[in-house]
Short mmCIF file of C-alpha atoms in Angstrom, two decimals:
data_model
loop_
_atom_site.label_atom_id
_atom_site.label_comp_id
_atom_site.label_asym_id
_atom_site.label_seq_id
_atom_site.Cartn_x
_atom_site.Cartn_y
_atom_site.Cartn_z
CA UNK D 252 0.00 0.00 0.00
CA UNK D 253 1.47 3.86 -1.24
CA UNK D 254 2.00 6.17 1.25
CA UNK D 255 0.48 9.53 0.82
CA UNK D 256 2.55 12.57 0.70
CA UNK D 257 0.30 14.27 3.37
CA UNK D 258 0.51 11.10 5.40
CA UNK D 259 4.16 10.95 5.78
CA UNK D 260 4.49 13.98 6.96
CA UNK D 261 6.07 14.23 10.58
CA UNK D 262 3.64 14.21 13.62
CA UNK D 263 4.81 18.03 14.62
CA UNK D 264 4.07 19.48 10.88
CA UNK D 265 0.16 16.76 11.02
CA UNK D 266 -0.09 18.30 14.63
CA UNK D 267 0.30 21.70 12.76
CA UNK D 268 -2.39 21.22 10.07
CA UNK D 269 -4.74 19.90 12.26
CA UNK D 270 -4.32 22.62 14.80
CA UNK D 271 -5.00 25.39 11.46
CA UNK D 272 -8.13 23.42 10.15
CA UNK D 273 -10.23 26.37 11.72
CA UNK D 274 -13.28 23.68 12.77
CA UNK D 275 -13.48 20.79 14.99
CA UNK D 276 -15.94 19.11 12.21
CA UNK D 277 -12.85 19.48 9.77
CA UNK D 278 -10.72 17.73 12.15
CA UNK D 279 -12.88 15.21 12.40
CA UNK D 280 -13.40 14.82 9.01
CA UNK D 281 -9.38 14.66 8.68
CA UNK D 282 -9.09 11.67 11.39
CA UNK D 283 -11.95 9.36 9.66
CA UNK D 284 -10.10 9.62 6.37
CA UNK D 285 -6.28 9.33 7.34
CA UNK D 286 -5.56 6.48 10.33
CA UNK D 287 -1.98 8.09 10.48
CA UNK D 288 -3.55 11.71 11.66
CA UNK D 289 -5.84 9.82 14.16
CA UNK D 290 -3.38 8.26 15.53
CA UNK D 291 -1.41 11.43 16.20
CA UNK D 292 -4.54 13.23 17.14
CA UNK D 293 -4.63 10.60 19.70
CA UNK D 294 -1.84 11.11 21.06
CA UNK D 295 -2.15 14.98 21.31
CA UNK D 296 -6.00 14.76 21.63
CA UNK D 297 -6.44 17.83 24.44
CA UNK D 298 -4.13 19.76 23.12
CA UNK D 299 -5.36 20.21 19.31
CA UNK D 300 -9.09 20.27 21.00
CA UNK D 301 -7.87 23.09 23.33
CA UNK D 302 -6.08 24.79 20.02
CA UNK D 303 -8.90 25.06 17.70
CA UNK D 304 -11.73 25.59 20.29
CA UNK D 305 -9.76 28.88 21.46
CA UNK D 306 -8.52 30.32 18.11
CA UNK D 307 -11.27 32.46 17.55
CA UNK D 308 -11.45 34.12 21.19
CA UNK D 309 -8.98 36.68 22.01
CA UNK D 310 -5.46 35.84 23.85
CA UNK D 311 -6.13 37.16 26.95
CA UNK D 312 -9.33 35.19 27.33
CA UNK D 313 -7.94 31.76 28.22
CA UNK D 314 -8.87 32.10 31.96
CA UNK D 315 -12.55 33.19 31.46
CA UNK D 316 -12.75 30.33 28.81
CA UNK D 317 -11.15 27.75 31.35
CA UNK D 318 -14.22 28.89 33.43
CA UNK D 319 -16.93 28.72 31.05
CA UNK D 320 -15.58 25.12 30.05
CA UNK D 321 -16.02 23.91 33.45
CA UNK D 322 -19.39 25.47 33.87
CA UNK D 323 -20.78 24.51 30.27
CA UNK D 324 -20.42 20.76 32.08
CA UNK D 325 -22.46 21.16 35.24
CA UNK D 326 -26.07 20.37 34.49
CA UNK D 327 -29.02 22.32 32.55
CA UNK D 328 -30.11 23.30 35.99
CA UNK D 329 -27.40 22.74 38.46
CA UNK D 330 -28.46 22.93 41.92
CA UNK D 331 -27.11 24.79 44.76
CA UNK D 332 -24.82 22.24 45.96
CA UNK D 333 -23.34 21.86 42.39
CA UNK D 334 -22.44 25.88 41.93
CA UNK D 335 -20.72 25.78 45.90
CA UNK D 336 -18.45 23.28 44.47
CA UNK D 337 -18.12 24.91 41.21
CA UNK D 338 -17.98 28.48 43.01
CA UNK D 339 -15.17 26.64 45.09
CA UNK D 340 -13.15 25.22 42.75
CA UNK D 341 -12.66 28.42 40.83
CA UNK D 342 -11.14 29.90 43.98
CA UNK D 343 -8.38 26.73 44.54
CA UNK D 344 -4.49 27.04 43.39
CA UNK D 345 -5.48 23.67 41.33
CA UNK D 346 -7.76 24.76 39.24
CA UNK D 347 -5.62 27.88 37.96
CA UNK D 348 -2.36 26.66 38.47
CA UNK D 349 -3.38 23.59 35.82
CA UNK D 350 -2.60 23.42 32.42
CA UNK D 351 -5.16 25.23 30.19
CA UNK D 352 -6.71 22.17 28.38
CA UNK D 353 -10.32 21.69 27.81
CA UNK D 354 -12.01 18.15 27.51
CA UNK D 355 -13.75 17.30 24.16
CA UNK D 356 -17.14 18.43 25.64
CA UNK D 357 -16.28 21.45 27.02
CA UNK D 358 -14.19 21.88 23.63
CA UNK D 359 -17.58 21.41 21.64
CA UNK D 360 -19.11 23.92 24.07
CA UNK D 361 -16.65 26.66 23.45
CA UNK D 362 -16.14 26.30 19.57
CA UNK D 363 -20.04 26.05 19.09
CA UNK D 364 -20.64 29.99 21.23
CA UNK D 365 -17.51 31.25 19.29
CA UNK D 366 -19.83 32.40 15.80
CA UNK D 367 -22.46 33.24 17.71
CA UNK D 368 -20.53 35.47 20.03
CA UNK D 369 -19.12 36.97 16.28
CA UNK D 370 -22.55 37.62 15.88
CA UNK D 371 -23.78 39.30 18.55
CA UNK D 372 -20.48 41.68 18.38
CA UNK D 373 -21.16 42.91 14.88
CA UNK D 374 -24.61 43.41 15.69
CA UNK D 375 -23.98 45.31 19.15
CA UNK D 376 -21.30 47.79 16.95
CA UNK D 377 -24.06 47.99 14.63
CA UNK D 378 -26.83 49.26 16.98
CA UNK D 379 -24.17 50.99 19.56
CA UNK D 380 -22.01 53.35 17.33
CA UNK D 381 -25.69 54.97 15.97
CA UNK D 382 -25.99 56.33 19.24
CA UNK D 383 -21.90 57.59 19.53
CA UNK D 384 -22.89 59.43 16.42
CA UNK D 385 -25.94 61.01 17.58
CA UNK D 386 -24.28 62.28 20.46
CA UNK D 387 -21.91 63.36 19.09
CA UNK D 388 -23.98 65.82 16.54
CA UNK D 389 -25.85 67.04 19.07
CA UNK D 390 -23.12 68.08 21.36
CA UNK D 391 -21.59 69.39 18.23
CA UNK D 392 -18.58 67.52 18.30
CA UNK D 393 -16.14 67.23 15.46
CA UNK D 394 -15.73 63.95 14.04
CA UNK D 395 -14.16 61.74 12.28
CA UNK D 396 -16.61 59.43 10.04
CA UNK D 397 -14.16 57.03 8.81
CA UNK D 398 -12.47 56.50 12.19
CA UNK D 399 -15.72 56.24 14.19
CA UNK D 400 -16.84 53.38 12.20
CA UNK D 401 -13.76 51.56 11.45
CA UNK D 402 -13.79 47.74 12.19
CA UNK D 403 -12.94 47.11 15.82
CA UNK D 404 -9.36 47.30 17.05
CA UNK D 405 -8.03 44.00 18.63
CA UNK D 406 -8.78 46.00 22.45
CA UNK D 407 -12.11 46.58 21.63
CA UNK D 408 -13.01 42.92 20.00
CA UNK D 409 -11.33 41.04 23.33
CA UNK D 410 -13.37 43.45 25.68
CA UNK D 411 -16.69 42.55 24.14
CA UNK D 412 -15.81 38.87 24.17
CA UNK D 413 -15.26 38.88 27.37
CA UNK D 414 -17.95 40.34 28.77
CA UNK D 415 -20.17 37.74 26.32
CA UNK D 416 -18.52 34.80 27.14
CA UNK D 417 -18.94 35.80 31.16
CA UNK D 418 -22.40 36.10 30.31
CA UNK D 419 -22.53 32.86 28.74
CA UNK D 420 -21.24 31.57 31.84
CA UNK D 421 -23.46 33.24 34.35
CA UNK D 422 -26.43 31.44 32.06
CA UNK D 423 -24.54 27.91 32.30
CA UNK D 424 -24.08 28.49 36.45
CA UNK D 425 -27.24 30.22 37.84
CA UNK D 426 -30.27 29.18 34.62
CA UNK D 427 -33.54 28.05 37.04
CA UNK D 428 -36.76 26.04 35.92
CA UNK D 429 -39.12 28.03 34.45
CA UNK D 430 -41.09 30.63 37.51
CA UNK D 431 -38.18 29.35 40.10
CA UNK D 432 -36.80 32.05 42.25
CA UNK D 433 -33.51 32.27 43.29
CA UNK D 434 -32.63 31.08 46.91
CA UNK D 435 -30.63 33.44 48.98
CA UNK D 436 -27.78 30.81 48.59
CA UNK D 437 -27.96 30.83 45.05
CA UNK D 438 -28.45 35.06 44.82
CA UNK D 439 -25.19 34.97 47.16
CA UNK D 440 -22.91 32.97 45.24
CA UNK D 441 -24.53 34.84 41.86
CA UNK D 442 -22.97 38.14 43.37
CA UNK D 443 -19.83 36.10 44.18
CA UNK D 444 -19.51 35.52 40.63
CA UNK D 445 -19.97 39.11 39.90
CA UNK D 446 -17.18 40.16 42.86
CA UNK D 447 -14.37 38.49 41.42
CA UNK D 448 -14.32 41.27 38.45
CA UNK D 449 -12.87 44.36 38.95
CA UNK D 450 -15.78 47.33 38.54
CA UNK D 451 -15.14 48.08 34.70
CA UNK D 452 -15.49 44.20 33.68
CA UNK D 453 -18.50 44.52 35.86
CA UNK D 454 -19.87 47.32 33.91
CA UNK D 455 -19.23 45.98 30.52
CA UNK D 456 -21.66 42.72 31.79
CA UNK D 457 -24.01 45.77 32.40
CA UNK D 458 -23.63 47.22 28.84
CA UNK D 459 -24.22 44.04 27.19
CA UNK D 460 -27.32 42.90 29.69
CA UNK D 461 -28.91 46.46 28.34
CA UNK D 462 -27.84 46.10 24.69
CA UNK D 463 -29.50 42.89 24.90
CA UNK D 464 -32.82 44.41 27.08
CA UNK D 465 -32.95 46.83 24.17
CA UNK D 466 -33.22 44.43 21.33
CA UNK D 467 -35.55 41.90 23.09
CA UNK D 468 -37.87 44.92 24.00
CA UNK D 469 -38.40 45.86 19.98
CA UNK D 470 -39.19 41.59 19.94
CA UNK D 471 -41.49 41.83 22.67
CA UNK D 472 -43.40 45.45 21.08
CA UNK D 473 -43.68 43.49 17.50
CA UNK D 474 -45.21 40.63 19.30
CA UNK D 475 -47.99 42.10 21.05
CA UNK D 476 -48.96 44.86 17.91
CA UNK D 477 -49.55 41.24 16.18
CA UNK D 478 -51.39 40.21 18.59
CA UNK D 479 -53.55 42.53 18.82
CA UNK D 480 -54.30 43.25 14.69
CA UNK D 481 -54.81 39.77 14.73
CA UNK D 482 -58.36 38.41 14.66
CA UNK D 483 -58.59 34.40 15.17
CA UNK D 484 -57.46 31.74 17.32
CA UNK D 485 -54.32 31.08 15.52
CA UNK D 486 -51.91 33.44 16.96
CA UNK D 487 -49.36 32.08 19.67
CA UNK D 488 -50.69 34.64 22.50
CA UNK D 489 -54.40 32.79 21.81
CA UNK D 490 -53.15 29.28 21.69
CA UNK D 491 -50.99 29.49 24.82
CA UNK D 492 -52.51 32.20 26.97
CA UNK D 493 -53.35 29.36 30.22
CA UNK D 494 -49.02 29.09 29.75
CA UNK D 495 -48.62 32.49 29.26
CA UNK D 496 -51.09 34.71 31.59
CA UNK D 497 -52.15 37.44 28.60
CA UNK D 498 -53.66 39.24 30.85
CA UNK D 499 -49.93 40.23 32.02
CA UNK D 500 -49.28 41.51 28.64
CA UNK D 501 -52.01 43.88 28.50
CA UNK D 502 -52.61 45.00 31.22
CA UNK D 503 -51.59 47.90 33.06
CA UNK D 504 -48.09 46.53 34.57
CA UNK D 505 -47.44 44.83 30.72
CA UNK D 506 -44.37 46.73 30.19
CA UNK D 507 -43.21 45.60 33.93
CA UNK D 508 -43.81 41.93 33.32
CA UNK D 509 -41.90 42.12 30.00
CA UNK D 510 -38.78 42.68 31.89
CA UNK D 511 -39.26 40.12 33.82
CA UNK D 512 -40.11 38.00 30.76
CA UNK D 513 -36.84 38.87 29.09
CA UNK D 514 -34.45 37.91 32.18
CA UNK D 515 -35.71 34.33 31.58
CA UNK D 516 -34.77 34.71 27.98
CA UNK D 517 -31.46 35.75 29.03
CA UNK D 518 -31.12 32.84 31.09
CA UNK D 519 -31.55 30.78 28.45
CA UNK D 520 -28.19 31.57 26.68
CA UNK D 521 -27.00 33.63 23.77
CA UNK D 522 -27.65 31.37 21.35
CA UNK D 523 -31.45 31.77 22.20
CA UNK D 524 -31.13 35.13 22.53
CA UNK D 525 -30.03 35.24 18.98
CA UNK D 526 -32.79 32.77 17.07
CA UNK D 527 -35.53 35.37 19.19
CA UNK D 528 -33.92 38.16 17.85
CA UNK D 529 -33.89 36.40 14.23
CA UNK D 530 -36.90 35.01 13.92
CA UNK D 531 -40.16 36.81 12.30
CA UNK D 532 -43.34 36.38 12.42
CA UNK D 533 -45.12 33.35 14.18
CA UNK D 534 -42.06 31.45 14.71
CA UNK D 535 -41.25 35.10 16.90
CA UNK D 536 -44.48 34.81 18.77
CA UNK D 537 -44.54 31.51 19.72
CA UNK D 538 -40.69 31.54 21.41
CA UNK D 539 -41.89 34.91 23.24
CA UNK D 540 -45.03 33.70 24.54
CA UNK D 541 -43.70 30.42 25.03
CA UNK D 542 -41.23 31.50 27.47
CA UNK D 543 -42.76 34.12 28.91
CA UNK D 544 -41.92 32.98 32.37
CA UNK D 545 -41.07 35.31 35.27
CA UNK D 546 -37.56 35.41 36.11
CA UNK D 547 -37.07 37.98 38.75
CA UNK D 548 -33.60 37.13 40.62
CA UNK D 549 -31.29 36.95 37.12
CA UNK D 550 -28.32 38.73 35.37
CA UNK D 551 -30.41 42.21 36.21
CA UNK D 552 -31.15 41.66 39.70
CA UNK D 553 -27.85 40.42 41.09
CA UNK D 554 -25.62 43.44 39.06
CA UNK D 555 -28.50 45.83 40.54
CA UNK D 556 -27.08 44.82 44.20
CA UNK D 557 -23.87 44.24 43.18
CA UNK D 558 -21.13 46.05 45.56
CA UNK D 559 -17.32 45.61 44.82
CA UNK D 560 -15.78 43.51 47.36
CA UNK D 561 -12.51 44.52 49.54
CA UNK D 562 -12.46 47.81 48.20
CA UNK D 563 -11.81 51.56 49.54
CA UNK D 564 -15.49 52.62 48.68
CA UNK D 565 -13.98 56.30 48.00
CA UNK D 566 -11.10 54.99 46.08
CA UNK D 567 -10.75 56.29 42.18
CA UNK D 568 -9.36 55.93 39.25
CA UNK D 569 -6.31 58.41 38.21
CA UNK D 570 -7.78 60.30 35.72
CA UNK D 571 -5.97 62.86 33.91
CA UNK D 572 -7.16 64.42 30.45
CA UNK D 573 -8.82 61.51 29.36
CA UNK D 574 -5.46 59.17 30.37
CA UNK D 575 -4.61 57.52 33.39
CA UNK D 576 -1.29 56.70 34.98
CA UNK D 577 0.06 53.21 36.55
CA UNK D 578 0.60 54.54 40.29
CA UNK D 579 4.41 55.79 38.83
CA UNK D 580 3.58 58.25 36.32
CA UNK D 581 3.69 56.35 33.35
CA UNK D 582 0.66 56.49 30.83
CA UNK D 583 -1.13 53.37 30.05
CA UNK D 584 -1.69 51.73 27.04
CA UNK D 585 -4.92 50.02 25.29
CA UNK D 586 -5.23 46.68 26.41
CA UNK D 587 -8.00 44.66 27.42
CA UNK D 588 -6.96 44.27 31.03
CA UNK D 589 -6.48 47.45 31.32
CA UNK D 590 -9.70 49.68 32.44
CA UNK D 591 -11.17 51.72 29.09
CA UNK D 592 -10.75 55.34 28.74
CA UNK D 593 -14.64 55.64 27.87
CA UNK D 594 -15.04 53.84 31.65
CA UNK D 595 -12.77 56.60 32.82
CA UNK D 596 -14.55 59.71 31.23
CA UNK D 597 -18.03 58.41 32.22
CA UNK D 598 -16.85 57.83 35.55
CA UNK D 599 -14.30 60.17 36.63
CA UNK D 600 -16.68 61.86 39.93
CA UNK D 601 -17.96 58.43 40.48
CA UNK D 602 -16.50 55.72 42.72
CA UNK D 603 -16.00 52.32 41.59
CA UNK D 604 -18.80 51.12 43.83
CA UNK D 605 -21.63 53.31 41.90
CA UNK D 606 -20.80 51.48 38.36
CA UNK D 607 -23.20 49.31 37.06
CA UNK D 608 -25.90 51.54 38.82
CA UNK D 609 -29.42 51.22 36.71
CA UNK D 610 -29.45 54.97 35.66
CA UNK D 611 -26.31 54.72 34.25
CA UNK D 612 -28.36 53.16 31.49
CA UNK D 613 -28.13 55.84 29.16
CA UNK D 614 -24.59 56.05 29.17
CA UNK D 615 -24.10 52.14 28.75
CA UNK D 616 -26.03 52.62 25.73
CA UNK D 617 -23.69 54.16 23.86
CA UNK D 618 -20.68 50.71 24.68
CA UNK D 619 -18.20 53.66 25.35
CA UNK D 620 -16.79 51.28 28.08
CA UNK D 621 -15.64 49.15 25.21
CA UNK D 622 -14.33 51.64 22.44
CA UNK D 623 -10.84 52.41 22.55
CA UNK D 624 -9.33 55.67 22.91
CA UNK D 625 -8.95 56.81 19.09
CA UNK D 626 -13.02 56.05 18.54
CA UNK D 627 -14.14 57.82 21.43
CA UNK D 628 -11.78 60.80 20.52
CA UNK D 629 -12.93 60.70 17.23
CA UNK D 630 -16.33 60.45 18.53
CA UNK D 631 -15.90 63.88 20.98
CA UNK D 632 -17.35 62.50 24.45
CA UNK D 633 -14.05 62.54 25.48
CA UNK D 634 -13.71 66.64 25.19
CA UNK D 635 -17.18 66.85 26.78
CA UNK D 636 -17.11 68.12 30.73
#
């Protein structure tokens, strides 16, 4: 039997191509074909998993995605016992200290949320950058058209990944059965997922939970104007309303119950989120009013009475000019560890403790704390007083 060029290839340059195919359904596709590549994959199984899972996610994301991994595994409704252990082990020396490899599950989990996190990015710039703009004109603010909406420096993309895939992670850890509240054990170790952020990664959850509030609420308004135009039995709101209590969606507190409506769709994950968002017509009713269950201890709730933890509560942020210094003088670059200038501006007479506040809403709406410094100047908040 011939040999095949690609087959005789050394097991470093077949580790190579298989770590480049860009898919874990290419890799597969390689090992059924070529016994020579699975048996190297074999032997190098976690790490070419780990490779390709985490290609598309930014660098400085392998911790957060070493969490979500490990939560993506626990159960669609893990109990309270299940997050303490899970809530424990993300605090031991073992669990960070270890070698960032992911197990073929928690592989699938990650590469599967990676497009749909791509997604969600492109369609947050989209809908966030309008409002940059028209802030911008009506402060009167010279700008800069072409830099405003240029694609998204490498700072900016890793920011909003990161506060997505914590998001996505928060779903996998704290998502309750349908009308379940939250026990106090459970809203306490929700917050102590929230505590181990520093206030600015804290806000950017905030800036994506009201992004996403903003979309569903334009789902939710389409919804009930088709409900109401429409005259027989067949709509969604008609065939489920023992399931989904109509009278909650027209009646006085409506517009309070849809709120509550919409944490539960959070809880069900961004790739939900996204197929809501998507759909049309009475595939759109029938996942609203389908899940229109009250979920009133979520995402919302537990950043609403979030408080930083260990913290001077009068302590700031330098801020000078729209920079800020390291403690020694020295000006700080763009990075996505490092706290965003937008943050900064937004911020700079508040103490860490008062981000994520509720009616800081409008100000979240416009994603400065994700925009690097050349947007935002070219934008003009950051010459506003």
């Amino acid at each position: 039997m011939t040999t095949s060029l690609i087959d005789s290839l050394s097991p470093e340059l077949q580790t190579e191509i298989m770590r480049n195919l860009g898919a874990l359904a290419s890799l597969h596709s390689l090992i059924r074909a070529s016994p020579r590549f699975l048996q190297v994959f074999r032997s190098r199984k976690q790490y070419l998993l780990t490779q390709i899972a985490s290609q598309d996610y930014h660098p400085s994301l392998a911790d957060d995605l070493r969490k979500l991994g490990r939560a993506s595994q626990i159960g669609q409704y893990p109990t309270t016992e299940q997050l303490g252990d899970c809530h424990y082990a993300f605090q031991t020396d073992e669990f960070w200290d270890s070698p960032f490899v992911l197990s073929p599950l928690e592989a699938a989990a990650i590469h599967r949320l990676s497009p749909t996190i791509a997604w969600f990015i492109d369609d947050y710039k989209t809908h966030t950058l309008t409002f940059l703009e028209n802030l911008a004109d009506r402060q009167g603010f010279s700008q800069n058209s072409e830099v405003l909406y240029s694609d998204l420096s490498d700072v900016e993309y890793g920011r909003m990944q990161r506060a997505f895939v914590r998001i996505e992670t928060f779903k996998y850890l704290f998502h309750t059965r349908p009308e379940t509240s939250f026990s106090p054990v459970r809203t306490s170790l929700a917050k102590g997922f929230l505590e181990t952020y520093s206030p600015d990664e804290v806000e950017e959850i905030a800036c994506i939970r009201d992004y996403i509030v903003r979309r569903l609420w334009g789902v939710f308004e389409d919804v009930e104007d088709d409900a109401l135009l429409e005259e027989t039995l067949d709509h969604p709101i008609q065939q489920l309303g023992a399931l989904c209590r109509p009278h909650r969606w027209f009646s006085e507190n409506g517009k309070h119950y849809y709120l509550k409506y919409m944490e539960y769709i959070m809880s069900c994950g961004l790739p939900f989120v996204k197929e809501v968002i998507l759909s049309s017509g009475f595939q759109r009713a029938f996942l609203v009013i389908s899940n229109s269950f009250v979920q009133d201890h979520y995402l919302s709730k537990v950043i609403r009475h979030w408080r930083t933890y260990g913290m001077d509560p009068n302590e700031k942020p330098d801020y000078y000019d729209g920079l800020y210094d390291d403690g020694e003088g020295e000006y700080v670059g763009e990075a996505v560890d490092n706290i965003s200038q937008g943050l900064l501006w937004a911020n700079r007479l508040r103490i860490p403790a008062d981000y994520a506040r509720p009616q800081l809403k409008g100000l979240r709406d416009w994603g400065y704390v994700f925009w690097s410094r050349e947007r935002l100047q070219a934008s003009g908040v950051l010459d506003k007083e």
